[in-house]
Amino acid sequence: MSDYGHDLVFGSFVTPSGDNPTRTVDLAVLTEQVGLDLVTFQDHPYQPAFLDTWTLLSFVAARTSRVHVAANVTNLPLRPPAVLARSVASLDLLSGGRVGLGLGAGAFWDAIEAMGGRRLTPGQGVRALAEAIEVIRQVWDAEARGGVRVDGEFYRVRGAKRGPAPAHAVPIWLGAYKPRMLQLTGRRADGWLPSLSYLQPGDLTRGNATIDDAARKADRSPRDVRRLLNISGEFSAAGRGPLNGPAEQWARELAELALGEGVSAFILGSDDPDDLRRFAGEVAPAVRELVAAERDRGTKPEPARQSESERASQSGSGRALEPERAPEPGRSPQPGAGRASEPGAGRASQPGVRPSRATVTGGAFAVVPTPDDGVRRSDQQVWDESTRPTGPAPDPDRTYTPHEQATGAHLVQVHDGLRGELAQIHDLIEQVAAGEIDAGAARSHINTMTMRQNRWTLGVYCESYCRIVTTHHTIEDQSFFPRLRARDPRLGPVVDRLEQEHHVIHDVLEGVDRALVAYVGSPDGLAELRAAVDLLTDALLSHLSYEERELVEPLARLGIA
């Protein structure tokens, strides 16, 4: 079992199809808009049906502002490494440090040879890749004295000028399957990037062991190598096999891969916009929550040591892949959160928006539950708040370690994510009502019926949010609450009430869904939708405050993650 402790990353693997370039770019832009961290494209320069990958990456980087971009993986035999190094560094500088470098030794040798490339045996391909990595790292090391000098069997660079240095420490990920490639990954790379469909049972475990052993022999930590994985599957109502079922099943399976096989980056191969939305809006937040909860049960792994690319890059301050993230759950912007017109950006008056909390320290209990401000938007009441039971009073003389307090702080962070998303839904409704927004690049190929696009955009966002809330409550009901009740029976009445409120909130969410259907089908449904979301706001914010008030201290006292 391996968990290398890296932050989780979620991305897309889009076909660089040339028959509809606009749709290809739209899918990449959608990747950013729904809150994924990374967009990638395969690189097969000999394939005339595909757009050139590096041209496409440059175009996508110019059309986006947050998402990272990478080839998955670069066809090295047709990309001279010294030129490739400058291409990568240039795009990284132009994009503000958003480029990763996936590298492959080569395949489809007939096609490579037909394009003027040199045919190599598998062993030669590995040696050529090792030489290429050395060339690339030397080019990026712009402050080193002298020129780039690699006198290799396949690549000879004799005195080329160094630079430019990329804007951040560009990670090098290798698409590796065989032992020699895996060993090279452990010795020299920053990441392992295979495709799950090419792996047999046990290959991830065996590959990790080979990489770890090679890393140690090279005086590196195994945590210096991020484990990425290309995945594919099908969303369906019922489970039909691995990665073929509802989002909850996907989340469980990916969390197992993260905790058991050390995978920290999941890249979904799909050209279906709805798949990307569900992956970002439902799967990614749930995986992050499951993995964070499990990591909090025990000792968190030590941070990875500085990688080779970080040592070589002169910027030094950037991380290999650290996309900007919003609060939990998901730690990344949620559906509809495009940077240029992010709903709710800078609108502190929206419900539930609060500043970030400081990291807790040891001593007296310092995690502050979010107070209920008493503001209600709806005349309807779904429960009597005066009948809520309370738990045992904390011991005023007890002290708490930072680790104990971290769980309560994490619950507040999870709730802050739900509050922030709720604020964005309110903002979206007002923007739609005013005709201020459209569907953006997610529907840029449709140039008519603007208000219909607005309703569709809002519908996807609200629907995803409702599923996120339901997933969060399910995790609490099935895992969180039973342990609280078992460890301190005095909390039983509180837990029972919280579970009852979950069922009520589920009914309120169904009301939002009904109002949403009515709104999408009719231009007269906005008032009903507003009323349904107002009722959800009252119920959810009140519930979250009550839960924090009663549980943040018991979570620390009882040692529950």
Coordinates of C-alpha atoms in Angstrom, one line a residue:
M1 CA 0.0 0.0 0.0
S2 CA 1.5 3.4 -1.0
D3 CA 0.3 7.0 -0.4
Y4 CA 3.0 9.5 -1.3
G5 CA 1.0 12.4 0.2
H6 CA 0.8 14.6 -2.9
D7 CA -2.1 17.0 -3.3
L8 CA -4.7 15.5 -5.7
V9 CA -5.0 16.8 -9.2
F10 CA -7.8 16.1 -11.8
G11 CA -7.6 16.8 -15.5
S12 CA -8.9 16.0 -18.9
F13 CA -7.4 14.1 -21.9
V14 CA -9.0 15.6 -25.0
T15 CA -8.6 14.2 -28.5
P16 CA -6.8 16.9 -30.6
S17 CA -9.2 16.3 -33.4
G18 CA -8.7 18.5 -36.5
D19 CA -12.1 17.9 -38.1
N20 CA -13.7 20.3 -35.6
P21 CA -11.0 22.5 -34.1
T22 CA -13.4 24.8 -32.4
R23 CA -15.0 21.9 -30.4
T24 CA -11.5 20.6 -29.4
V25 CA -10.6 24.0 -28.0
D26 CA -14.0 24.4 -26.4
L27 CA -13.5 21.2 -24.5
A28 CA -10.1 22.5 -23.2
V29 CA -11.7 25.7 -22.1
L30 CA -14.5 23.8 -20.5
T31 CA -11.9 21.9 -18.5
E32 CA -10.9 25.2 -16.9
Q33 CA -14.5 26.4 -16.5
V34 CA -15.7 23.3 -14.6
G35 CA -12.7 23.6 -12.2
L36 CA -10.3 20.8 -13.4
D37 CA -6.6 21.4 -12.9
L38 CA -5.0 20.1 -16.1
V39 CA -5.9 19.7 -19.8
T40 CA -3.8 17.3 -21.9
F41 CA -3.6 16.1 -25.5
Q42 CA -1.9 13.1 -27.1
D43 CA 1.0 14.0 -29.5
H44 CA 1.1 12.0 -32.7
P45 CA 2.6 14.4 -35.4
Y46 CA 2.3 11.7 -38.1
Q47 CA -1.5 11.6 -37.6
P48 CA -3.1 14.0 -40.3
A49 CA -6.5 13.9 -38.6
F50 CA -5.0 15.5 -35.5
L51 CA -4.0 19.1 -34.8
D52 CA -0.4 19.6 -34.0
T53 CA -0.2 19.3 -30.3
W54 CA 2.2 22.0 -29.5
T55 CA 0.4 24.5 -31.6
L56 CA -2.8 23.5 -29.9
L57 CA -1.3 23.8 -26.4
S58 CA -0.2 27.3 -27.2
F59 CA -3.6 28.2 -28.5
V60 CA -5.4 26.7 -25.4
A61 CA -3.0 28.4 -23.0
A62 CA -3.9 31.8 -24.6
R63 CA -7.6 31.0 -24.3
T64 CA -7.4 30.1 -20.6
S65 CA -5.9 31.7 -17.4
R66 CA -5.7 29.0 -14.7
V67 CA -5.7 25.4 -16.1
H68 CA -2.3 23.7 -16.6
V69 CA -1.5 22.2 -20.1
A70 CA 0.6 19.3 -21.2
A71 CA 1.2 16.8 -24.0
N72 CA 0.2 13.3 -23.0
V73 CA 2.8 12.4 -23.9
T74 CA 5.3 14.2 -26.3
N75 CA 6.5 12.2 -29.2
L76 CA 10.3 12.6 -28.5
P77 CA 11.6 11.0 -31.7
L78 CA 9.9 13.8 -33.7
R79 CA 10.7 16.6 -31.2
P80 CA 14.4 17.4 -30.9
P81 CA 15.0 17.9 -27.2
A82 CA 16.9 21.2 -27.3
V83 CA 14.2 22.8 -29.4
L84 CA 11.5 21.1 -27.3
A85 CA 13.1 22.6 -24.2
R86 CA 12.9 26.1 -25.5
S87 CA 9.3 25.5 -26.7
V88 CA 8.2 24.4 -23.3
A89 CA 10.0 27.2 -21.5
S90 CA 8.6 29.8 -23.9
L91 CA 5.0 28.6 -23.4
D92 CA 5.5 28.4 -19.7
L93 CA 6.7 32.0 -19.6
L94 CA 3.8 33.1 -21.8
S95 CA 1.2 31.2 -19.8
G96 CA 2.4 32.3 -16.4
G97 CA 3.9 28.9 -15.3
R98 CA 1.1 26.5 -16.5
V99 CA 3.0 23.9 -18.5
G100 CA 3.9 20.3 -17.8
L101 CA 6.1 18.1 -20.0
G102 CA 5.0 14.5 -20.6
L103 CA 7.6 12.5 -22.5
G104 CA 7.5 9.2 -24.3
A105 CA 10.3 7.1 -25.8
G106 CA 8.2 6.6 -29.0
A107 CA 5.9 4.1 -30.6
F108 CA 4.4 3.5 -34.0
W109 CA 7.8 3.4 -35.5
D110 CA 6.7 3.0 -39.2
A111 CA 4.8 6.3 -38.9
I112 CA 7.7 8.0 -37.1
E113 CA 10.2 6.8 -39.8
A114 CA 7.8 8.0 -42.5
M115 CA 8.0 11.5 -41.0
G116 CA 11.8 11.5 -41.1
G117 CA 12.4 10.2 -37.5
R118 CA 14.9 7.5 -36.6
R119 CA 13.6 4.0 -35.9
L120 CA 14.9 2.8 -32.5
T121 CA 14.7 -0.4 -30.6
P122 CA 13.1 -0.4 -27.1
G123 CA 16.5 -0.3 -25.4
Q124 CA 17.7 2.5 -27.7
G125 CA 14.5 4.5 -27.0
V126 CA 15.1 4.4 -23.3
R127 CA 18.7 5.6 -23.7
A128 CA 17.6 8.3 -26.1
L129 CA 15.0 9.5 -23.6
A130 CA 17.6 9.7 -20.8
E131 CA 19.8 11.8 -23.0
A132 CA 16.9 14.0 -23.9
I133 CA 16.1 14.7 -20.3
E134 CA 19.6 15.8 -19.7
V135 CA 19.5 18.1 -22.7
I136 CA 16.2 19.6 -21.6
R137 CA 17.3 20.2 -18.0
Q138 CA 20.6 21.8 -19.1
V139 CA 18.7 24.2 -21.5
W140 CA 16.4 25.2 -18.6
D141 CA 19.3 25.8 -16.2
A142 CA 19.9 29.3 -17.6
E143 CA 22.1 30.5 -14.8
A144 CA 24.7 27.7 -15.1
R145 CA 28.1 28.6 -16.6
G146 CA 29.0 27.5 -20.1
G147 CA 26.8 26.1 -22.8
V148 CA 24.7 23.0 -23.0
R149 CA 26.9 19.9 -23.5
V150 CA 25.6 16.4 -24.0
D151 CA 27.7 14.1 -26.1
G152 CA 25.2 11.2 -26.3
E153 CA 24.6 8.3 -28.5
F154 CA 21.5 9.8 -30.0
Y155 CA 21.6 13.5 -29.1
R156 CA 24.8 15.6 -29.3
V157 CA 24.5 19.2 -28.1
R158 CA 27.9 21.0 -28.1
G159 CA 27.9 24.4 -26.5
A160 CA 24.3 25.6 -27.3
K161 CA 23.4 28.6 -25.2
R162 CA 21.2 28.0 -22.2
G163 CA 17.7 29.4 -21.6
P164 CA 15.2 30.7 -21.4
A165 CA 14.4 29.4 -17.9
P166 CA 10.7 28.5 -17.6
A167 CA 8.5 30.5 -15.3
H168 CA 8.2 27.7 -12.8
A169 CA 9.7 24.3 -12.2
V170 CA 8.2 22.4 -15.1
P171 CA 7.7 18.8 -14.2
I172 CA 8.8 16.0 -16.5
W173 CA 6.4 13.0 -16.5
L174 CA 7.3 9.8 -18.3
G175 CA 4.8 7.5 -20.0
A176 CA 6.4 4.2 -18.9
Y177 CA 5.4 0.6 -18.7
K178 CA 8.5 -1.6 -19.0
P179 CA 11.2 -2.1 -16.3
R180 CA 13.9 0.1 -18.0
M181 CA 11.5 3.0 -18.5
L182 CA 10.2 2.6 -14.9
Q183 CA 13.8 2.7 -13.6
L184 CA 14.5 5.8 -15.6
T185 CA 11.4 7.4 -14.2
G186 CA 12.6 6.7 -10.7
R187 CA 16.1 8.1 -11.4
R188 CA 15.3 11.2 -13.4
A189 CA 11.6 12.1 -13.8
D190 CA 9.2 14.0 -11.7
G191 CA 6.2 11.8 -12.5
W192 CA 5.0 8.5 -13.9
L193 CA 2.1 8.8 -16.4
P194 CA 0.7 5.5 -17.6
S195 CA -2.8 4.8 -18.9
L196 CA -5.0 2.5 -16.8
S197 CA -6.3 0.7 -19.9
Y198 CA -2.8 -0.5 -20.8
L199 CA -2.1 -1.9 -17.3
Q200 CA -2.7 -5.4 -16.1
P201 CA -3.8 -6.2 -12.5
G202 CA -0.8 -5.6 -10.2
D203 CA 1.1 -3.4 -12.7
L204 CA 0.6 -0.3 -10.6
T205 CA 2.0 -2.0 -7.5
R206 CA 4.9 -3.5 -9.4
G207 CA 5.6 -0.2 -11.2
N208 CA 5.6 1.8 -8.0
A209 CA 8.1 -0.7 -6.5
T210 CA 10.4 -0.4 -9.4
I211 CA 10.3 3.4 -9.4
D212 CA 10.8 3.6 -5.7
D213 CA 13.8 1.3 -5.8
A214 CA 15.4 3.2 -8.6
A215 CA 14.7 6.5 -6.8
R216 CA 16.4 5.3 -3.6
K217 CA 19.4 4.1 -5.6
A218 CA 19.7 7.5 -7.2
D219 CA 19.6 9.1 -3.7
R220 CA 16.1 10.4 -4.2
S221 CA 12.9 10.0 -2.2
P222 CA 10.1 7.9 -3.9
R223 CA 7.9 11.0 -3.1
D224 CA 9.9 13.0 -5.6
V225 CA 7.9 11.1 -8.3
R226 CA 4.3 12.0 -8.6
R227 CA 2.1 9.2 -9.8
L228 CA -0.4 10.3 -12.6
L229 CA -2.9 8.0 -14.3
N230 CA -4.9 8.4 -17.5
I231 CA -8.4 6.9 -16.9
S232 CA -11.6 6.3 -18.9
G233 CA -15.0 5.0 -18.1
E234 CA -18.7 5.5 -18.2
F235 CA -21.1 7.2 -15.9
S236 CA -24.3 5.1 -15.4
A237 CA -27.0 4.8 -12.8
A238 CA -25.9 1.3 -11.6
G239 CA -22.5 -0.2 -11.2
R240 CA -21.5 -2.4 -14.2
G241 CA -17.8 -2.7 -13.6
P242 CA -14.7 -0.7 -12.7
L243 CA -15.2 3.0 -13.5
N244 CA -18.6 2.1 -15.0
G245 CA -21.3 3.3 -12.6
P246 CA -22.5 6.4 -10.7
A247 CA -20.2 9.2 -9.6
E248 CA -20.1 7.8 -6.0
Q249 CA -18.6 4.5 -7.3
W250 CA -16.0 6.4 -9.3
A251 CA -15.1 8.4 -6.2
R252 CA -14.6 5.2 -4.1
E253 CA -12.5 3.5 -6.8
L254 CA -10.3 6.5 -7.4
A255 CA -9.8 7.1 -3.7
E256 CA -8.6 3.5 -3.4
L257 CA -6.1 4.1 -6.2
A258 CA -4.9 7.2 -4.4
L259 CA -4.5 5.6 -1.0
G260 CA -3.5 2.2 -2.1
E261 CA -1.4 2.8 -5.2
G262 CA -0.2 6.4 -4.6
V263 CA -2.0 7.9 -7.6
S264 CA -2.4 11.6 -7.1
A265 CA -3.4 12.9 -10.5
F266 CA -6.4 11.4 -12.4
I267 CA -6.7 12.5 -16.1
L268 CA -10.0 11.6 -17.7
G269 CA -10.0 10.6 -21.4
S270 CA -13.3 11.8 -22.7
D271 CA -14.6 14.2 -25.3
D272 CA -18.1 14.3 -23.7
P273 CA -18.7 17.7 -22.0
D274 CA -21.1 16.1 -19.6
D275 CA -18.5 13.6 -18.5
L276 CA -16.1 16.4 -17.8
R277 CA -18.7 18.3 -15.7
R278 CA -19.6 15.2 -13.6
F279 CA -15.9 14.4 -13.2
A280 CA -15.2 17.9 -11.9
G281 CA -18.4 18.6 -10.0
E282 CA -19.1 15.2 -8.4
V283 CA -16.1 12.8 -8.6
A284 CA -13.2 15.1 -7.8
P285 CA -14.7 16.7 -4.7
A286 CA -15.7 13.4 -3.3
V287 CA -12.3 11.8 -3.9
R288 CA -10.6 14.7 -2.2
E289 CA -12.9 14.4 0.8
L290 CA -12.4 10.6 1.1
V291 CA -8.7 10.8 0.8
A292 CA -8.4 13.7 3.2
A293 CA -10.5 11.9 5.8
E294 CA -8.4 8.8 5.5
R295 CA -5.1 10.7 5.6
D296 CA -6.3 12.5 8.7
R297 CA -6.8 9.1 10.5
G298 CA -3.0 8.6 10.7
T299 CA 0.2 10.4 10.2
K300 CA 0.4 12.4 7.0
P301 CA 3.4 11.6 4.8
E302 CA 6.2 14.1 4.9
P303 CA 6.3 16.6 2.0
A304 CA 8.2 15.5 -1.1
R305 CA 11.8 16.7 -1.4
Q306 CA 12.8 19.1 -4.0
S307 CA 12.7 17.4 -7.4
E308 CA 15.3 17.6 -10.1
S309 CA 13.3 20.0 -12.2
E310 CA 12.9 22.3 -9.1
R311 CA 16.6 22.3 -8.6
A312 CA 17.3 22.9 -12.2
S313 CA 14.6 25.6 -12.7
Q314 CA 15.9 29.1 -11.8
S315 CA 12.5 30.3 -10.8
G316 CA 12.6 28.0 -7.8
S317 CA 9.4 29.4 -6.2
G318 CA 6.8 27.6 -8.2
R319 CA 5.7 24.0 -7.5
A320 CA 5.7 21.4 -10.3
L321 CA 1.9 21.4 -10.5
E322 CA 0.0 23.5 -8.0
P323 CA -3.2 24.8 -9.6
E324 CA -5.0 27.6 -7.8
R325 CA -7.7 26.1 -5.6
A326 CA -10.8 27.3 -3.8
P327 CA -12.0 26.0 -0.4
E328 CA -13.0 22.4 0.3
P329 CA -14.7 20.2 -0.8
G330 CA -12.8 19.8 -4.0
R331 CA -10.2 22.5 -3.4
S332 CA -10.7 23.7 -6.9
P333 CA -13.3 26.0 -8.6
Q334 CA -16.5 24.2 -9.2
P335 CA -18.7 24.1 -12.4
G336 CA -19.2 27.4 -14.0
A337 CA -16.3 29.1 -12.2
G338 CA -14.4 30.4 -15.3
R339 CA -11.8 33.0 -14.3
A340 CA -12.9 35.8 -16.5
S341 CA -16.4 35.9 -15.2
E342 CA -16.3 33.8 -12.1
P343 CA -19.8 34.0 -10.5
G344 CA -19.6 35.7 -7.1
A345 CA -16.0 36.9 -7.6
G346 CA -15.3 39.7 -5.2
R347 CA -18.8 39.8 -3.8
A348 CA -18.3 39.5 -0.1
S349 CA -22.0 40.3 0.6
Q350 CA -23.2 36.9 -0.8
P351 CA -24.4 34.4 1.7
G352 CA -21.8 32.2 3.3
V353 CA -18.6 33.9 2.0
R354 CA -16.1 34.1 4.8
P355 CA -12.3 34.7 5.0
S356 CA -10.0 31.8 5.3
R357 CA -9.1 30.6 8.8
A358 CA -5.7 30.5 10.3
T359 CA -3.9 27.2 10.8
V360 CA -4.7 25.8 14.3
T361 CA -2.0 25.4 16.9
G362 CA -1.8 23.3 20.1
G363 CA -3.3 24.3 23.4
A364 CA -6.8 25.5 24.1
F365 CA -9.4 24.6 21.5
A366 CA -9.1 27.2 18.8
V367 CA -11.4 26.1 16.0
V368 CA -14.3 28.6 15.8
P369 CA -17.6 27.2 14.5
T370 CA -19.4 29.4 12.0
P371 CA -22.2 31.3 13.8
D372 CA -25.7 31.4 12.4
D373 CA -26.4 35.0 11.6
G374 CA -30.1 34.5 11.9
V375 CA -30.9 35.9 8.4
R376 CA -33.7 34.0 6.6
R377 CA -34.6 34.5 3.0
S378 CA -37.8 32.4 2.9
D379 CA -41.0 32.6 4.8
Q380 CA -41.2 28.8 4.9
Q381 CA -39.6 26.9 7.8
V382 CA -38.6 23.2 7.3
W383 CA -37.9 22.5 11.0
D384 CA -38.2 24.0 14.5
E385 CA -34.6 25.1 15.4
S386 CA -35.6 25.5 19.1
T387 CA -35.9 21.7 19.4
R388 CA -32.3 21.0 18.5
P389 CA -30.5 19.0 21.2
T390 CA -27.1 19.9 22.4
G391 CA -24.1 17.7 23.2
P392 CA -21.9 17.6 26.4
A393 CA -20.1 20.8 27.3
P394 CA -16.3 20.7 26.6
D395 CA -13.9 20.4 29.5
P396 CA -12.4 23.9 30.0
D397 CA -9.1 22.5 31.3
R398 CA -8.4 20.1 28.4
T399 CA -5.8 21.0 25.8
Y400 CA -5.7 19.8 22.2
T401 CA -2.8 19.0 19.8
P402 CA -2.7 20.6 16.3
H403 CA -3.5 17.2 14.8
E404 CA -6.6 16.8 17.0
Q405 CA -7.9 20.3 16.1
A406 CA -7.2 19.7 12.4
T407 CA -10.3 17.5 11.9
G408 CA -12.7 20.1 13.2
A409 CA -10.9 22.7 11.1
H410 CA -11.3 20.4 8.1
L411 CA -15.1 20.1 8.7
V412 CA -15.3 23.9 8.7
Q413 CA -13.4 24.1 5.5
V414 CA -15.7 21.5 3.8
H415 CA -18.7 23.6 4.9
D416 CA -17.0 26.7 3.7
G417 CA -16.8 25.2 0.3
L418 CA -20.5 24.4 0.3
R419 CA -21.3 28.0 1.5
G420 CA -19.1 29.5 -1.2
E421 CA -20.8 27.4 -3.9
L422 CA -24.2 28.4 -2.6
A423 CA -23.2 32.0 -2.9
Q424 CA -22.2 31.4 -6.5
I425 CA -25.6 29.9 -7.3
H426 CA -27.4 33.0 -6.0
D427 CA -25.0 35.2 -8.0
L428 CA -25.7 33.1 -11.1
I429 CA -29.4 33.5 -10.7
E430 CA -29.2 37.2 -10.5
Q431 CA -26.8 37.4 -13.5
V432 CA -29.2 35.2 -15.6
A433 CA -32.2 37.3 -14.6
A434 CA -30.3 40.4 -15.7
G435 CA -29.1 38.8 -18.9
E436 CA -25.5 39.4 -18.0
I437 CA -24.0 36.0 -18.6
D438 CA -24.1 33.3 -21.3
A439 CA -22.7 29.8 -21.5
G440 CA -19.2 30.9 -22.4
A441 CA -16.9 28.5 -24.2
A442 CA -19.0 25.5 -23.0
R443 CA -21.5 26.5 -25.6
S444 CA -19.6 28.8 -27.9
H445 CA -20.5 26.8 -30.9
I446 CA -24.1 27.9 -30.4
N447 CA -24.5 31.6 -31.4
T448 CA -28.3 32.0 -30.9
M449 CA -30.9 31.8 -28.1
T450 CA -28.7 33.5 -25.5
M451 CA -31.2 33.3 -22.7
R452 CA -31.7 29.6 -23.4
Q453 CA -27.9 29.1 -23.0
N454 CA -28.1 31.0 -19.7
R455 CA -30.7 28.8 -18.3
W456 CA -28.8 25.7 -19.4
T457 CA -25.6 27.0 -17.8
L458 CA -27.4 27.7 -14.5
G459 CA -29.1 24.3 -14.7
V460 CA -25.8 22.4 -14.9
Y461 CA -24.3 24.4 -12.0
C462 CA -27.2 23.9 -9.7
E463 CA -27.6 20.2 -10.5
S464 CA -23.9 19.6 -9.8
Y465 CA -24.1 21.5 -6.5
C466 CA -27.1 19.4 -5.3
R467 CA -25.2 16.2 -6.0
I468 CA -22.2 17.5 -4.1
V469 CA -24.3 18.2 -1.0
T470 CA -25.9 14.8 -1.2
T471 CA -22.5 13.1 -1.5
H472 CA -21.2 15.0 1.5
H473 CA -24.2 14.0 3.6
T474 CA -24.0 10.4 2.6
I475 CA -20.3 10.3 3.7
E476 CA -21.3 11.7 7.0
D477 CA -24.3 9.4 7.6
Q478 CA -22.4 6.2 6.6
S479 CA -19.0 6.8 8.1
F480 CA -18.7 9.9 10.3
F481 CA -21.8 9.8 12.5
P482 CA -21.7 6.1 13.5
R483 CA -18.2 6.6 15.0
L484 CA -19.3 9.7 16.9
R485 CA -22.3 7.9 18.4
A486 CA -20.2 4.8 19.3
R487 CA -17.4 6.7 21.0
D488 CA -19.6 9.1 23.0
P489 CA -23.2 8.0 23.4
R490 CA -24.0 11.4 24.8
L491 CA -23.8 12.7 21.3
G492 CA -26.6 10.3 20.1
P493 CA -29.4 12.9 20.2
V494 CA -27.3 15.4 18.3
V495 CA -26.3 12.8 15.6
D496 CA -29.9 11.7 15.3
R497 CA -31.1 15.2 14.7
L498 CA -28.3 15.9 12.2
E499 CA -29.3 12.8 10.2
Q500 CA -33.0 13.9 10.3
E501 CA -32.0 17.2 8.9
H502 CA -30.1 15.6 6.2
H503 CA -33.3 13.9 5.0
V504 CA -35.1 17.2 5.2
I505 CA -32.4 18.9 3.1
H506 CA -32.6 16.1 0.6
D507 CA -36.3 17.0 0.2
V508 CA -35.4 20.6 -0.2
L509 CA -32.8 19.7 -2.8
E510 CA -35.5 17.8 -4.7
G511 CA -37.6 21.0 -4.7
V512 CA -34.7 22.9 -6.2
D513 CA -34.4 20.2 -8.9
R514 CA -38.2 20.5 -9.7
A515 CA -37.9 24.3 -9.9
L516 CA -34.9 23.9 -12.1
V517 CA -36.7 21.7 -14.5
A518 CA -39.6 24.1 -14.6
Y519 CA -37.2 27.0 -15.2
V520 CA -35.3 25.4 -18.0
G521 CA -38.5 24.5 -19.7
S522 CA -40.3 27.8 -19.3
P523 CA -39.2 31.4 -19.2
D524 CA -41.6 32.1 -16.3
G525 CA -40.0 29.8 -13.8
L526 CA -37.4 32.1 -12.4
A527 CA -39.4 33.2 -9.3
E528 CA -40.1 29.6 -8.4
L529 CA -36.4 28.8 -8.7
R530 CA -35.4 31.8 -6.6
A531 CA -37.8 30.7 -3.9
A532 CA -36.5 27.1 -3.9
V533 CA -32.9 28.3 -3.7
D534 CA -33.7 30.7 -0.9
L535 CA -35.3 27.9 1.1
L536 CA -32.2 25.7 0.5
T537 CA -30.0 28.6 1.7
D538 CA -31.9 29.0 4.9
A539 CA -32.0 25.3 5.7
L540 CA -28.4 24.5 4.7
L541 CA -26.6 27.5 6.3
S542 CA -28.6 26.9 9.5
H543 CA -27.8 23.2 9.5
L544 CA -24.1 23.7 8.8
S545 CA -23.7 26.1 11.7
Y546 CA -25.5 23.8 14.0
E547 CA -23.3 20.8 13.0
E548 CA -20.1 22.8 13.5
R549 CA -21.3 24.1 16.9
E550 CA -22.0 20.6 18.2
L551 CA -19.2 18.6 16.5
V552 CA -15.9 20.5 16.0
E553 CA -14.9 20.0 19.6
P554 CA -16.0 16.3 19.9
L555 CA -14.1 15.5 16.7
A556 CA -10.9 16.7 18.4
R557 CA -11.7 15.2 21.8
L558 CA -12.6 11.7 20.3
G559 CA -9.8 11.7 17.7
I560 CA -12.2 11.1 14.8
A561 CA -11.1 12.0 11.3

